XYZ file of C-alpha atoms in Angstrom:
154
model
C 109.159 151.542 119.387
C 108.147 148.377 121.198
C 104.566 148.653 119.853
C 105.857 149.212 116.303
C 108.011 146.078 116.424
C 105.107 144.077 117.843
C 102.824 145.417 115.115
C 105.396 144.572 112.415
C 105.813 141.067 113.839
C 102.058 140.494 113.757
C 101.778 141.756 110.155
C 104.698 139.594 108.967
C 103.287 136.562 110.804
C 99.875 137.057 109.206
C 101.437 137.386 105.752
C 103.448 134.192 106.225
C 100.472 132.231 107.554
C 98.138 133.439 104.821
C 100.601 132.454 102.100
C 100.757 128.825 103.255
C 98.442 126.386 101.533
C 96.415 123.833 103.435
C 96.659 120.487 101.664
C 94.579 118.796 104.351
C 90.983 119.762 103.686
C 89.367 117.607 106.408
C 87.052 115.701 104.090
C 85.924 118.789 102.220
C 86.782 119.187 98.530
C 86.665 122.152 96.243
C 83.361 122.937 94.599
C 83.421 120.602 91.574
C 80.374 120.232 89.290
C 78.609 122.705 91.579
C 78.946 120.250 94.470
C 80.812 121.036 97.665
C 82.041 117.521 98.375
C 82.241 116.364 101.920
C 80.803 114.491 104.831
C 78.367 116.418 106.937
C 77.263 114.259 109.863
C 76.189 115.178 113.365
C 74.191 112.279 114.838
C 71.671 113.413 117.455
C 72.356 112.878 121.148
C 69.769 110.104 121.520
C 71.693 107.836 119.128
C 75.253 108.609 120.198
C 77.033 105.619 121.707
C 77.661 102.018 120.711
C 74.778 99.818 119.580
C 75.211 96.072 119.053
C 73.259 93.120 117.709
C 71.595 91.460 120.743
C 72.645 88.043 119.378
C 76.221 89.100 118.581
C 77.553 91.976 120.678
C 80.581 92.320 118.381
C 78.506 93.617 115.432
C 76.792 96.989 115.271
C 77.204 100.731 115.004
C 78.985 103.415 116.981
C 77.714 106.991 116.718
C 79.825 109.975 117.755
C 79.064 113.684 117.519
C 80.639 113.840 114.009
C 80.750 110.332 112.523
C 79.250 106.855 112.376
C 81.262 103.625 112.569
C 80.410 100.126 111.417
C 81.576 97.871 114.241
C 82.713 94.322 113.560
C 84.689 92.717 116.369
C 87.558 95.037 117.200
C 87.352 96.732 113.786
C 85.565 100.097 113.601
C 85.150 101.466 110.057
C 84.099 105.128 109.993
C 81.559 106.302 107.448
C 84.012 109.121 106.714
C 86.144 106.450 104.965
C 83.416 106.227 102.316
C 84.890 109.339 100.718
C 87.840 107.272 99.503
C 85.480 105.273 97.270
C 84.552 108.495 95.476
C 88.097 109.072 94.176
C 88.239 112.493 92.508
C 84.504 112.549 91.838
C 82.261 114.937 93.756
C 80.459 113.202 96.611
C 78.202 114.132 99.463
C 77.311 112.269 102.630
C 74.699 114.234 104.512
C 71.755 113.934 106.854
C 68.378 113.716 105.199
C 66.222 113.269 108.262
C 66.756 113.895 111.939
C 63.829 113.810 114.352
C 63.320 112.792 117.969
C 63.201 109.154 116.892
C 64.630 108.894 113.350
C 68.092 109.468 111.931
C 68.732 108.968 108.214
C 71.673 109.823 105.986
C 72.346 109.589 102.273
C 75.314 109.441 99.937
C 75.430 110.940 96.457
C 78.164 110.528 93.859
C 78.659 112.452 90.615
C 80.785 111.660 87.553
C 83.772 114.021 87.654
C 83.899 114.395 83.863
C 80.216 114.739 82.945
C 78.913 116.022 86.303
C 76.000 113.604 85.955
C 74.743 112.066 89.175
C 75.874 108.436 89.326
C 73.794 107.248 92.257
C 72.151 108.229 95.500
C 71.857 105.928 98.482
C 68.924 107.099 100.530
C 67.370 104.205 102.368
C 70.548 102.290 103.188
C 71.234 104.185 106.382
C 68.185 104.803 108.520
C 67.763 104.212 112.241
C 64.713 104.689 114.432
C 64.569 104.837 118.195
C 62.448 102.075 119.725
C 63.285 103.039 123.319
C 66.288 104.389 125.226
C 68.077 101.039 124.890
C 66.983 99.845 121.428
C 67.288 101.232 117.903
C 66.093 99.707 114.646
C 68.249 99.776 111.517
C 66.349 99.793 108.209
C 68.244 98.251 105.296
C 67.250 97.881 101.651
C 67.369 94.237 100.587
C 68.711 93.154 97.201
C 65.155 92.516 95.997
C 64.000 96.008 97.004
C 62.411 94.944 100.280
C 63.249 96.732 103.503
C 64.801 94.593 106.228
C 64.952 95.730 109.839
C 67.465 94.812 112.521
C 67.323 95.784 116.169
C 70.412 96.872 118.100
C 70.785 97.402 121.826
C 72.861 100.031 123.598
C 76.152 98.769 124.952
């Protein structure tokens, strides 16, 4: 009798839990235009930590196991906030390159109505390891040139 009641409780609990919807999708959207929208970041161990401009230690980047933050003074803006700029359109922020000394990510955005790709940022976010205490950020300039900036580990 006791086992039957326990079994019935488990079945009812499973039915109740499975009928609830999850409105919080943790940065992952439904497959729209054949794109599973979301942010898929896992910076490698060698880059995790806070890196600052050697001339201004209040500007830089902070890398965690699942996100990247732009650091400006006391403000830390996570890359995962970039999804809000996509609105309802399918978007993807993903790693394109991860080696022992290079980490690069890209962002793609599609038009939600036509499913045509709107843009892809590929070279905007690339970092290379110079040594254990220095990384180099590669940024595309407005004229198409690549600018580099060194950051030191805090």
